[in-house]
Tab-separated table of C-alpha atoms and ligand atoms in Angstrom:
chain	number	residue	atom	x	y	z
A	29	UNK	CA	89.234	121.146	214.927
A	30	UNK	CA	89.643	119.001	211.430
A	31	UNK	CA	88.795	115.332	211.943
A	32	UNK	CA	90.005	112.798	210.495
A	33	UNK	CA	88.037	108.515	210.391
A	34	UNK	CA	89.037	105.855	208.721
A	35	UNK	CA	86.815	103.499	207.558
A	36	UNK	CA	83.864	102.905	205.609
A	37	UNK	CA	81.345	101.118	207.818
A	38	UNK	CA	78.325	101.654	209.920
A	39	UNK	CA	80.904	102.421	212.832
A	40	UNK	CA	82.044	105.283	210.876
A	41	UNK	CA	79.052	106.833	210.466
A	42	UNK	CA	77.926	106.674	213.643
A	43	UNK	CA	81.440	108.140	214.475
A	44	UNK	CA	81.094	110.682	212.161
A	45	UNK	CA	77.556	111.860	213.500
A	46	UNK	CA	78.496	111.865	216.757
A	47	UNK	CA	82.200	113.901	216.245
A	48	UNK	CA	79.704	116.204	214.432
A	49	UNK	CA	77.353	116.978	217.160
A	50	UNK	CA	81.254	118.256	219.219
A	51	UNK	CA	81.403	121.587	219.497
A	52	UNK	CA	85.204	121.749	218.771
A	53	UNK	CA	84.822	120.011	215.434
A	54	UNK	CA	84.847	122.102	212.423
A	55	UNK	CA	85.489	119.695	209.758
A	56	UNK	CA	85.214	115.698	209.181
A	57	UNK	CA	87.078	114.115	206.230
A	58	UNK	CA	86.048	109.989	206.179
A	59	UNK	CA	88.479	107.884	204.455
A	60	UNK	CA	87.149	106.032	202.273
A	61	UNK	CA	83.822	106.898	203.857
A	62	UNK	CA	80.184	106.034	202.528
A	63	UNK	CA	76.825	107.924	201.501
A	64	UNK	CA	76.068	108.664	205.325
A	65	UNK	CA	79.181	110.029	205.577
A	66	UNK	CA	78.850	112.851	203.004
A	67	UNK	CA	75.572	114.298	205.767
A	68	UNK	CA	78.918	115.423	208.068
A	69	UNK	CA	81.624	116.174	205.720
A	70	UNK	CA	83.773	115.179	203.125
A	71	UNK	CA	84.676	111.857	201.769
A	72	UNK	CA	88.413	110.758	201.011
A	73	UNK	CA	89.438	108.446	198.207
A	74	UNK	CA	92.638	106.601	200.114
A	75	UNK	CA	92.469	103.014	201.559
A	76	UNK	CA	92.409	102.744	205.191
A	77	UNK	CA	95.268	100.586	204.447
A	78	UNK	CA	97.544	102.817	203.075
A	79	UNK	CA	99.342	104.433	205.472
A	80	UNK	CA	101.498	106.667	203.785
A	81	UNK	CA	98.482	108.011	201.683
A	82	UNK	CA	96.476	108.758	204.761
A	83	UNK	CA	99.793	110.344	206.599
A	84	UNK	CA	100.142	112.700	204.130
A	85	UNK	CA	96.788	113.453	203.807
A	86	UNK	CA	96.750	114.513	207.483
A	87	UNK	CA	99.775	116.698	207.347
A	88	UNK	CA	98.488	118.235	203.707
A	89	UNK	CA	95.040	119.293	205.181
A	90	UNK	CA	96.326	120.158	208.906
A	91	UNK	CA	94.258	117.590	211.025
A	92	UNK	CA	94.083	117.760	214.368
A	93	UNK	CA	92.492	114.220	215.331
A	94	UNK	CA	92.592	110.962	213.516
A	95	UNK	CA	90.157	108.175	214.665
A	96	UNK	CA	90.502	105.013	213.176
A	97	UNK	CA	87.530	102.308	212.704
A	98	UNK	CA	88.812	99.238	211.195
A	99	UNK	CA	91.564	96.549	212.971
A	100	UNK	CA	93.350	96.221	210.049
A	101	UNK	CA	95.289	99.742	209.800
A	102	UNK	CA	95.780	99.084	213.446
A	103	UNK	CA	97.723	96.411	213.145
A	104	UNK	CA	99.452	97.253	210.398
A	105	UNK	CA	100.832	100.209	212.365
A	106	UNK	CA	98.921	103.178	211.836
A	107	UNK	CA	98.920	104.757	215.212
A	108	UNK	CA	103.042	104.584	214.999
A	109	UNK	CA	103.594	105.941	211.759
A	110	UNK	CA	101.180	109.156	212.598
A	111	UNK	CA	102.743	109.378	215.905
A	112	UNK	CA	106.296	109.372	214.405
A	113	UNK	CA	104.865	112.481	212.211
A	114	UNK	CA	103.820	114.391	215.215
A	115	UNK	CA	100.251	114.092	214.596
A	116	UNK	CA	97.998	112.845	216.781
A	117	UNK	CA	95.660	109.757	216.343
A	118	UNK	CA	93.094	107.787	218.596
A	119	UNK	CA	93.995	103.615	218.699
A	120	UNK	CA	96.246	101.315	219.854
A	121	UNK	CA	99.965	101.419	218.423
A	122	UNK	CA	100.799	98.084	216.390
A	123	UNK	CA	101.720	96.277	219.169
A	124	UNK	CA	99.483	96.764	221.391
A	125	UNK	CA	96.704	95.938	218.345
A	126	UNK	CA	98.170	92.281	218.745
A	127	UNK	CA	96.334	92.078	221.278
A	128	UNK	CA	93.470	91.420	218.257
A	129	UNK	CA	95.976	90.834	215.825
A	130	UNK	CA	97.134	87.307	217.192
A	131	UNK	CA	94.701	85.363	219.456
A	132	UNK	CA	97.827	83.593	220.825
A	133	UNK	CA	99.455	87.033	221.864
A	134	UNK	CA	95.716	87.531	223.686
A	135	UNK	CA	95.461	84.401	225.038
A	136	UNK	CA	99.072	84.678	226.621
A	137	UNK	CA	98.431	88.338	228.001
A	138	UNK	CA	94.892	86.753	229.490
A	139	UNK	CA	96.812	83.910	231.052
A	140	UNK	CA	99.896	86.771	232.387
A	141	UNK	CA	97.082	88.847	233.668
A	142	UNK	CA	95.261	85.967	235.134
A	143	UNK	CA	91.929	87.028	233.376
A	144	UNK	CA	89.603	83.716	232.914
A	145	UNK	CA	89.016	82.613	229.840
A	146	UNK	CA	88.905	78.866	227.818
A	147	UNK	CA	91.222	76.789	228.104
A	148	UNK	CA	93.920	76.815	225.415
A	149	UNK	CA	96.469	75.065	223.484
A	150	UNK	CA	98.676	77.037	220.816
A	151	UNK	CA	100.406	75.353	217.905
A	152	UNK	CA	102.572	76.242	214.990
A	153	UNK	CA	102.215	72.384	213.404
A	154	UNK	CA	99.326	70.763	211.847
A	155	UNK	CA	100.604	67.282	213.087
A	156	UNK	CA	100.994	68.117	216.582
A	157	UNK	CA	97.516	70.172	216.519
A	158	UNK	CA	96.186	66.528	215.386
A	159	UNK	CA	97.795	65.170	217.759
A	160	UNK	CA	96.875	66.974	220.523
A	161	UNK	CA	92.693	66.207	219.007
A	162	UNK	CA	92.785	62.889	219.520
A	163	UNK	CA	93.081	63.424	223.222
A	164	UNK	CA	90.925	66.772	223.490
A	165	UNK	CA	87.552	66.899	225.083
A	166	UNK	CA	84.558	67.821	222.275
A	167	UNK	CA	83.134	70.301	221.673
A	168	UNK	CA	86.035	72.534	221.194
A	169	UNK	CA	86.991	75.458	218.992
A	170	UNK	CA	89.794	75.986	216.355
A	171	UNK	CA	90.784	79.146	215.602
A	172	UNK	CA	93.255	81.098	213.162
A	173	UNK	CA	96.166	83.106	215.449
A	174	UNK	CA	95.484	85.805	213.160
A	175	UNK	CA	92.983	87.745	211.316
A	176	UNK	CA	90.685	86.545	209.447
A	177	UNK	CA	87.828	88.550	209.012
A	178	UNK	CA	85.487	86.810	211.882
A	179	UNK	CA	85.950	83.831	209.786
A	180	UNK	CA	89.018	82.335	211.275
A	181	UNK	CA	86.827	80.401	214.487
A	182	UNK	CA	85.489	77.233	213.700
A	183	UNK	CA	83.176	75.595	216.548
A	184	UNK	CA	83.321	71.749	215.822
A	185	UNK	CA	81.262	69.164	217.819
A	186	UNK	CA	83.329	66.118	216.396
A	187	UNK	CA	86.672	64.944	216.160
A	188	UNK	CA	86.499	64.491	212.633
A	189	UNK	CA	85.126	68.438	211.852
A	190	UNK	CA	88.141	69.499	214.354
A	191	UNK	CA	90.913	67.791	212.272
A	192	UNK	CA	89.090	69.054	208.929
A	193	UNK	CA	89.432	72.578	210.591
A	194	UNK	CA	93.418	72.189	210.987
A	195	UNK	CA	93.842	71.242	207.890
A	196	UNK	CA	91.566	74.443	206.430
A	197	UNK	CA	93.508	76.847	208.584
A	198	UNK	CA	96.982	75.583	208.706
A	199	UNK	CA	96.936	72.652	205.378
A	200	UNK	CA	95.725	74.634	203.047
A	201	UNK	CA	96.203	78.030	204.429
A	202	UNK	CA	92.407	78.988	204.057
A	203	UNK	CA	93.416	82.421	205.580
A	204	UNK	CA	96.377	82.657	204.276
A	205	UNK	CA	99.288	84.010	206.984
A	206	UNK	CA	96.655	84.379	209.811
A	207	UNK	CA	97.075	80.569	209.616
A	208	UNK	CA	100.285	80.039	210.254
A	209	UNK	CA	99.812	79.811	213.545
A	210	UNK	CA	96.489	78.342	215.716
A	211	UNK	CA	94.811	77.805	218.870
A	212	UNK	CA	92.241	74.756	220.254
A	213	UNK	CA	90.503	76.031	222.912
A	214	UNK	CA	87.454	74.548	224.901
A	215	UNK	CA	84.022	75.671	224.084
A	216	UNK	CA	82.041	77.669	226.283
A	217	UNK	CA	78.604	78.026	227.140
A	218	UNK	CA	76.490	80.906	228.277
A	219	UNK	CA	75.516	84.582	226.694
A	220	UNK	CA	77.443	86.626	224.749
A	221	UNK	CA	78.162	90.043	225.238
A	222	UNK	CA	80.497	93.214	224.468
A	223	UNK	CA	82.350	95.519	226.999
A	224	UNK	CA	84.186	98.454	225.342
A	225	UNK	CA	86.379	100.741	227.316
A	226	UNK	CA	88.580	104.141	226.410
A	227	UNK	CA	91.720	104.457	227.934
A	228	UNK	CA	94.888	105.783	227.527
A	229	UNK	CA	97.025	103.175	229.198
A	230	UNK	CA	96.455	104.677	232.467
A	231	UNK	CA	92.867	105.665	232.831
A	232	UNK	CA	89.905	103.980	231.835
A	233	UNK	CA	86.405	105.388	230.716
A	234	UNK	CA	83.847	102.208	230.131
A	235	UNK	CA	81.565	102.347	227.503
A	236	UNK	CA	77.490	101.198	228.271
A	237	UNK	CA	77.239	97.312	227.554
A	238	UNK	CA	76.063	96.590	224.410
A	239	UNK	CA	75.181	92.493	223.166
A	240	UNK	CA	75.746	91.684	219.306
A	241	UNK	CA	74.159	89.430	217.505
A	242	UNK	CA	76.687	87.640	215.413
A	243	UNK	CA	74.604	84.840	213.424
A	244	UNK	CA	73.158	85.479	210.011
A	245	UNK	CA	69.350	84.332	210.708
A	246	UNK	CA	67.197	84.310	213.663
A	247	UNK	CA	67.419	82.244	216.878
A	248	UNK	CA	71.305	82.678	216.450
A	249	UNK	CA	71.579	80.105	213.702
A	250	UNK	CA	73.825	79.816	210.131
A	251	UNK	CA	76.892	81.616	209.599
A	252	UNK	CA	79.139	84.084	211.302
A	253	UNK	CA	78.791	87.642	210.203
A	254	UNK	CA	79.874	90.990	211.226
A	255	UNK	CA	77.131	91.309	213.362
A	256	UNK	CA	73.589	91.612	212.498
A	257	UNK	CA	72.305	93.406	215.233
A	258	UNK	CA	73.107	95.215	218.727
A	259	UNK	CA	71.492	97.060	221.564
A	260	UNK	CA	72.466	98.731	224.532
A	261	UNK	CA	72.285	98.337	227.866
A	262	UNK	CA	72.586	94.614	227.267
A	263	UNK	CA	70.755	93.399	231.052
A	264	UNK	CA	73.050	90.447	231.477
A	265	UNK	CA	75.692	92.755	232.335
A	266	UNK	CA	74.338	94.358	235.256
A	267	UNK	CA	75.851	97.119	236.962
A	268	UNK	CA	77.890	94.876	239.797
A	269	UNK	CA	79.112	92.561	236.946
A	270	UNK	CA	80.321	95.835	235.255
A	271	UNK	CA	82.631	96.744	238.260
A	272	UNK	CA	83.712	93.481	237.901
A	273	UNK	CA	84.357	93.755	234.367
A	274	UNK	CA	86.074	96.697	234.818
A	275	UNK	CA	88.531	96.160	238.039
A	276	UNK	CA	89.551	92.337	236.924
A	277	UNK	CA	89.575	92.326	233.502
A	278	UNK	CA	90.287	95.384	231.726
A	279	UNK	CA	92.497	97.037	234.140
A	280	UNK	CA	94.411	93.916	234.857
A	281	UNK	CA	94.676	93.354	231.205
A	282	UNK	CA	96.035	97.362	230.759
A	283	UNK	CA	98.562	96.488	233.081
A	284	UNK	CA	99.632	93.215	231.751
A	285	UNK	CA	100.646	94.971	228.646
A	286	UNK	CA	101.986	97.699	230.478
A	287	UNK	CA	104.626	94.924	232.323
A	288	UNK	CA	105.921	94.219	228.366
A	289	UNK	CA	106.185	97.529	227.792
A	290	UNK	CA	103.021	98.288	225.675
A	291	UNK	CA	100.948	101.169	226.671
A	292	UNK	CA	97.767	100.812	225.178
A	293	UNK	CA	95.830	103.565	223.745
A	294	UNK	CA	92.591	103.239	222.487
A	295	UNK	CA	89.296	101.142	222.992
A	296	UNK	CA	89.370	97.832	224.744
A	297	UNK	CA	86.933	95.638	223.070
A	298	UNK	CA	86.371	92.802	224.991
A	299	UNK	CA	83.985	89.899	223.791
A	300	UNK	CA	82.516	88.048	227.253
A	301	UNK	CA	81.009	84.731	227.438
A	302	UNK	CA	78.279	85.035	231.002
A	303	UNK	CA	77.524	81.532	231.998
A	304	UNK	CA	73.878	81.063	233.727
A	305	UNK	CA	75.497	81.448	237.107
A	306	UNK	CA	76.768	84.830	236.254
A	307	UNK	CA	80.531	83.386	235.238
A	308	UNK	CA	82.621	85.699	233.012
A	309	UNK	CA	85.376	84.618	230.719
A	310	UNK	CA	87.166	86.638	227.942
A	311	UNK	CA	86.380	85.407	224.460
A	312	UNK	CA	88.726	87.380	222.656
A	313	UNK	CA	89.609	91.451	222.869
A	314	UNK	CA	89.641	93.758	219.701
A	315	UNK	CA	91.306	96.967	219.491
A	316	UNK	CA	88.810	99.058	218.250
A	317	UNK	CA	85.012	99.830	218.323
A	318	UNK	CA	82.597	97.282	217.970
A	319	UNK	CA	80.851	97.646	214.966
A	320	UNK	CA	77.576	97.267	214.859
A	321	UNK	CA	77.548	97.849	218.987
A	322	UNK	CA	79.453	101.550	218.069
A	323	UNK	CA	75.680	102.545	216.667
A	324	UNK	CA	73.510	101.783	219.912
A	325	UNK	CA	76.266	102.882	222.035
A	326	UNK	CA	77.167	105.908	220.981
A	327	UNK	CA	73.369	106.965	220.405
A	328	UNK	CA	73.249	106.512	224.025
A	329	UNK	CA	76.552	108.864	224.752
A	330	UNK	CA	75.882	112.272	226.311
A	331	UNK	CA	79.822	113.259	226.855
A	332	UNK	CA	81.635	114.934	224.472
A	333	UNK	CA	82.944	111.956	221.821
A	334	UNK	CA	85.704	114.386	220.449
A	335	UNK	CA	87.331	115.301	224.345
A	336	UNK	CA	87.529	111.454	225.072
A	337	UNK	CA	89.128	110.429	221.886
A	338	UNK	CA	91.461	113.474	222.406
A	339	UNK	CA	92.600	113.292	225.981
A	340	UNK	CA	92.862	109.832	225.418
A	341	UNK	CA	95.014	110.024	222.606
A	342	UNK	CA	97.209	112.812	224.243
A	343	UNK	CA	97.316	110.577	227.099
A	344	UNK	CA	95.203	112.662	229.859
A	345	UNK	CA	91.860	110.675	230.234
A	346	UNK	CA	92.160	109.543	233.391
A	347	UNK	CA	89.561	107.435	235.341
A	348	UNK	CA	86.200	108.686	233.857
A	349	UNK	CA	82.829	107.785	234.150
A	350	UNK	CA	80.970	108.661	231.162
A	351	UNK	CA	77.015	110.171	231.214
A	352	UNK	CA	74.647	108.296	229.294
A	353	UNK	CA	71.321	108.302	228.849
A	354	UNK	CA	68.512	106.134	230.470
A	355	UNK	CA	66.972	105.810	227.238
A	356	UNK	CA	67.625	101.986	225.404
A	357	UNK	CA	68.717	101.722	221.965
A	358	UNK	CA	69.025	99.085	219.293
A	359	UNK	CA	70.598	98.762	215.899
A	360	UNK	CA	69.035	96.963	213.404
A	361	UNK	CA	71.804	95.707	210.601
A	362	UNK	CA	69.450	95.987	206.992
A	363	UNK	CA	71.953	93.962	204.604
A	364	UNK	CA	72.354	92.490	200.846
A	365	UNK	CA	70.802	89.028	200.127
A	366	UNK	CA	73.373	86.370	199.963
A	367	UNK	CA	75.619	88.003	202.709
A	368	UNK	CA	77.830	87.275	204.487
A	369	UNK	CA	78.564	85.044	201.053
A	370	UNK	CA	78.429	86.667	198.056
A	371	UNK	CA	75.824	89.226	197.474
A	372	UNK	CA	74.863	91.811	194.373
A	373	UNK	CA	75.990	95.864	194.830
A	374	UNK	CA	74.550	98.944	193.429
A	375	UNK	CA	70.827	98.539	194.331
A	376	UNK	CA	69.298	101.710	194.695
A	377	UNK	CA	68.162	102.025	198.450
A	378	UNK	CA	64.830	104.322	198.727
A	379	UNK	CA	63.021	105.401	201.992
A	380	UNK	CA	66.205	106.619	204.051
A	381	UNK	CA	64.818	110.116	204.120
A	382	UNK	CA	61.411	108.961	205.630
A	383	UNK	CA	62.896	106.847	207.752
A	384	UNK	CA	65.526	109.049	209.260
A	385	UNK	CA	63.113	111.795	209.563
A	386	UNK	CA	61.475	109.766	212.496
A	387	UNK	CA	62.658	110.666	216.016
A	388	UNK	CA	64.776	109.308	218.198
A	389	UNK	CA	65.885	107.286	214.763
A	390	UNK	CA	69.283	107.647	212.722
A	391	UNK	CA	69.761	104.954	210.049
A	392	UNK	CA	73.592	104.240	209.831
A	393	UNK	CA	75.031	103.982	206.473
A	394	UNK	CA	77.518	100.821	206.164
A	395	UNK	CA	77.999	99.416	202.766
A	396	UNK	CA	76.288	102.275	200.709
A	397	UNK	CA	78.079	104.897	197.723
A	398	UNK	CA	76.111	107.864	196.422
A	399	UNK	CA	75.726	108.139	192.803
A	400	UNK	CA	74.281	111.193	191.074
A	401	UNK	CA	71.898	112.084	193.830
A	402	UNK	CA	70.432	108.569	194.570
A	403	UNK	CA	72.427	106.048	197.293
A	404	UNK	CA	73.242	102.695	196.032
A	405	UNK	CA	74.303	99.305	198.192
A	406	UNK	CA	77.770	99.064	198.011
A	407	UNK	CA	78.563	95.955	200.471
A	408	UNK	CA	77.261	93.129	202.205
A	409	UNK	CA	75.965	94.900	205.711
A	410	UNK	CA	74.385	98.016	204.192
A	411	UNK	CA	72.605	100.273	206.804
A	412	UNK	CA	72.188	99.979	210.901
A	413	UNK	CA	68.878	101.640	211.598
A	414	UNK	CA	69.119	102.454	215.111
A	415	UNK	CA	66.677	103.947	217.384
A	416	UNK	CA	66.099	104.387	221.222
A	417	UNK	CA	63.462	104.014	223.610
A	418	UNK	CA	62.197	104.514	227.163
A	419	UNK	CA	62.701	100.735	227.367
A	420	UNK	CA	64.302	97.767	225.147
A	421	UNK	CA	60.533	97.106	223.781
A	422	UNK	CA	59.629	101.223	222.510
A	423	UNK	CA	63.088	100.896	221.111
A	424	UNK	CA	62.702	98.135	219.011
A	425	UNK	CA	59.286	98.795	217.696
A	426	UNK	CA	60.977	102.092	216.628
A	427	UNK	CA	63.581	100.365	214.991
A	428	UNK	CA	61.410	98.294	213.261
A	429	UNK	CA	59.011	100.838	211.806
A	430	UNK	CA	61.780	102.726	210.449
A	431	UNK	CA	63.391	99.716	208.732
A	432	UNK	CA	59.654	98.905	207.211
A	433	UNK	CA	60.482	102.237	205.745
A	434	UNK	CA	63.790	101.150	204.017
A	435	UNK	CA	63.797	98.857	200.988
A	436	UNK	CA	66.276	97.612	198.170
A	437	UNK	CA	66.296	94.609	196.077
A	438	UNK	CA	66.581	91.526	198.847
A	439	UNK	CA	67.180	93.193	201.809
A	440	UNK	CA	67.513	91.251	204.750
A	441	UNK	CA	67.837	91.784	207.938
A	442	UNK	CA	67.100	89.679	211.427
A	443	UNK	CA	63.687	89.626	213.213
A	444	UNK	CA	64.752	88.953	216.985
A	445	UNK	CA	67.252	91.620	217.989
A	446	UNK	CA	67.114	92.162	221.155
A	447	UNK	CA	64.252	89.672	221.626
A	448	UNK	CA	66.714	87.396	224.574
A	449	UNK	CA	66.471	91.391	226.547
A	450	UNK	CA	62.833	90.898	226.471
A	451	UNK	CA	62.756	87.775	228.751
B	520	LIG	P1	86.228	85.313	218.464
B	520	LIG	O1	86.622	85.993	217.175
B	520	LIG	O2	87.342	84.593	219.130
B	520	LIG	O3	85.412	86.138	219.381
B	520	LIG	O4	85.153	84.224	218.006
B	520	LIG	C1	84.024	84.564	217.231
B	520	LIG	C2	82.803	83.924	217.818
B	520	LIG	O5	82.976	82.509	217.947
B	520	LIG	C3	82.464	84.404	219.227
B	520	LIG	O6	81.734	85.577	219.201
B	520	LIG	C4	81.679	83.216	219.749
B	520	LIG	O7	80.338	83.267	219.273
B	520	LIG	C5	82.359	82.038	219.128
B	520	LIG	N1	83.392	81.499	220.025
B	520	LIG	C6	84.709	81.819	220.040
B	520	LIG	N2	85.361	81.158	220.997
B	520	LIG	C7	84.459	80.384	221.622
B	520	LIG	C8	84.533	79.460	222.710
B	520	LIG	N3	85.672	79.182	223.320
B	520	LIG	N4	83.383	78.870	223.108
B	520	LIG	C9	82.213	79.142	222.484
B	520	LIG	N5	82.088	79.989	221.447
B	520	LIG	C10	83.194	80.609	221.007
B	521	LIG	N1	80.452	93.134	216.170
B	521	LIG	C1	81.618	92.406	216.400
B	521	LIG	C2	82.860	93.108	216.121
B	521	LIG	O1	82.886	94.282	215.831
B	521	LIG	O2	83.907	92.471	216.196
């Protein structure tokens, strides 16, 4: 079977390796791809975002499956325009992507589906958003309705940084349209971590917990990033909060869309806040893989990748429980100095063949391009070494070796993954 991803990011590869290891998959094209890429196939020169480009691509070179990474082709309506071609594709259709393409959409569906989650206020006015401050208990959080490339949430401990955050989203349009609506929601304590499910509107096959680490430096502190870091199983989630996770919040959440008519196909990303005593609430959902949890996850995947993503996208999955194995794994994200501001490309990277060679390792290529037989950095997260263990511990020190193995020009990467799955 020819495969089709789109996307150019550590997810990708990691999709790409594992699609590989299918039986039924004879060829994988990666649009636009990366150096890792090119170990399992070809690479394709068309945007994820265009959508006609990619269509005809499909129907040119006879693909059978089309997976797509990235949000943004999701909800810009990939999944409908392939569909209306006959061809079949893995994710949600555009309007069931809302469901990460506008955080007021989510936040209604959470509310219809009575899923817990922060409180919430929606607003299409700067003044009344002000308004509605001065009364509002601190700390709280603003956040763009639509995408903005993680950077749309802005945590603010005082009045004065909340009404300074309206006026960045919706004043002066800091993120452009995604701003043209926002929510003020109340902060939440606890630990973070990711649930991903499969499902085809009907069934559901959960994917092994998996905790991100989002912050740019240690102890969870600067920026926002794409992630820096993930492993899986993540031990908050423990195997009775999983049920839970399962029978109250994604289901319920599958059939809330259902009741508006959306059948959602795809993965179920759902970011969880656990407070001490064990409390979940929804943070937000995406509508696609987790990327850097996609790495440790799928490492940990015994099933078949290619049957899910197909049954699911021809709408047979049904309830499933997936087989992983015991073994723990953990992603290390390696990226460019200066990220997730700006940051120089086209470093050459060396030790990726020493460091892949080690086993039970597979180093992820995110932001890299291949020039004339040497791989250069290409964007801000650059590889995910990832590497499992008989516990959290093995697997980290395995990590770790391999990415003392790894170097270009100012690489950084974080210190403490995993370290709060230690305690
Ligand atoms: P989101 O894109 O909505 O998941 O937000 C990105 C990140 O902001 C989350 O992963 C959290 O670290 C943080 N965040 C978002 N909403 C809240 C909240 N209500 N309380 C505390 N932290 C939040
Ligand atoms: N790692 C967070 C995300 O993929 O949204």
């Amino acid at each position: 079977m020819k495969t089709l991803i789109i996307g150019g990011g550590g997810r990708e590869d990691a999709l790409a390796w594992k699609l590989s290891e299918s039986p039924h998959v004879t060829e994988i094209f990666t649009a636009p791809g990366n150096a890792g890429t090119l170990r399992y196939g070809k690479n394709v020169d068309i945007s994820p975002v265009d959508i006609e480009g990619l269509k005809r691509f499909a129907i040119d070179n006879s693909i059978d499956l089309t997976v797509v990474g990235p949000e943004l082709p999701l909800t810009l309506g990939i999944v409908d325009s392939f569909r209306s071609a006959g061809l079949l594709i893995f994710g949600p259709t555009q309007k069931a992507a809302a469901i990460e393409g506008s955080k007021a959409f989510c936040k209604d569906m959470l509310r219809a589906a009575n899923i817990p989650t922060a409180d919430y206020e929606t607003f299409s006015s700067a003044e009344e958003a002000k308004k509605y401050l001065s009364t509002a208990r601190l700390p709280l959080v603003v956040k763009a309705d639509g995408l903005a490339a993680g950077k749309g949430v802005i945590i603010c401990q005082t009045l004065a940084e909340a009404t300074e955050a309206v006026t960045l989203i919706m004043g002066e349009m800091a993120f452009g349209e995604a701003g043209k609506r926002l929510i003020i929601e109340e902060f939440l304590e606890g630990e973070e971590a990711s649930y991903l499910a499969i499902t085809d509107g009907n069934g559901v096959a959960g994917l092994a917990p998996a905790q991100d680490h989002k912050a740019i430096f240690d102890g969870d502190r600067g920026p926002n990033t794409g992630g820096m870091g993930a492993y899986s199983p993540a031990p908050i989630i423990t195997p009775q909060l999983e049920k839970k996770i399962l029978s109250s919040i994604i289901k319920p959440l599958i059939k809330a869309m259902k009741d508006v008519g959306i059948v959602y196909t795809g993965v179920l990303y759902a970011g969880l806040m656990v407070s001490e005593d064990g409390v979940l609430k929804v943070l937000e959902f995406n509508c696609r893989f987790g990327d850097p949890e996609c790495q440790p996850i799928l490492m940990r995947l015994e099933d078949d990748l290619f049957e899910i993503l197909c049954d699911a996208a021809k709408g047979e999955l049904g309830d499933r429980v997936l087989r992983w194995s015991d073994k723990h794994s953990l992603c290390v994200v390696m990226a460019s100095e200066g990220y997730p501001g700006s940051y120089k490309k086209d470093l050459p990277i060396s030790g990726l063949e020493e460091a892949g060679q080690m086993s039970d390792v597979l180093v992820f290529h995110a932001g890299t391009r291949a020039e004339k037989g040497t791989v250069l950095t290409a964007g801000g997260r650059v590889l995910g070494v990832t590497g499992l263990g008989r516990d959290i511990r093995e697997a980290r020190t395995r990590t770790y070796e391999a990415v003392d193995k790894i170097s270009f020009k100012g690489a950084y990467y974080r210190k403490d993954i995993a370290r709060k799955a230690l305690r």
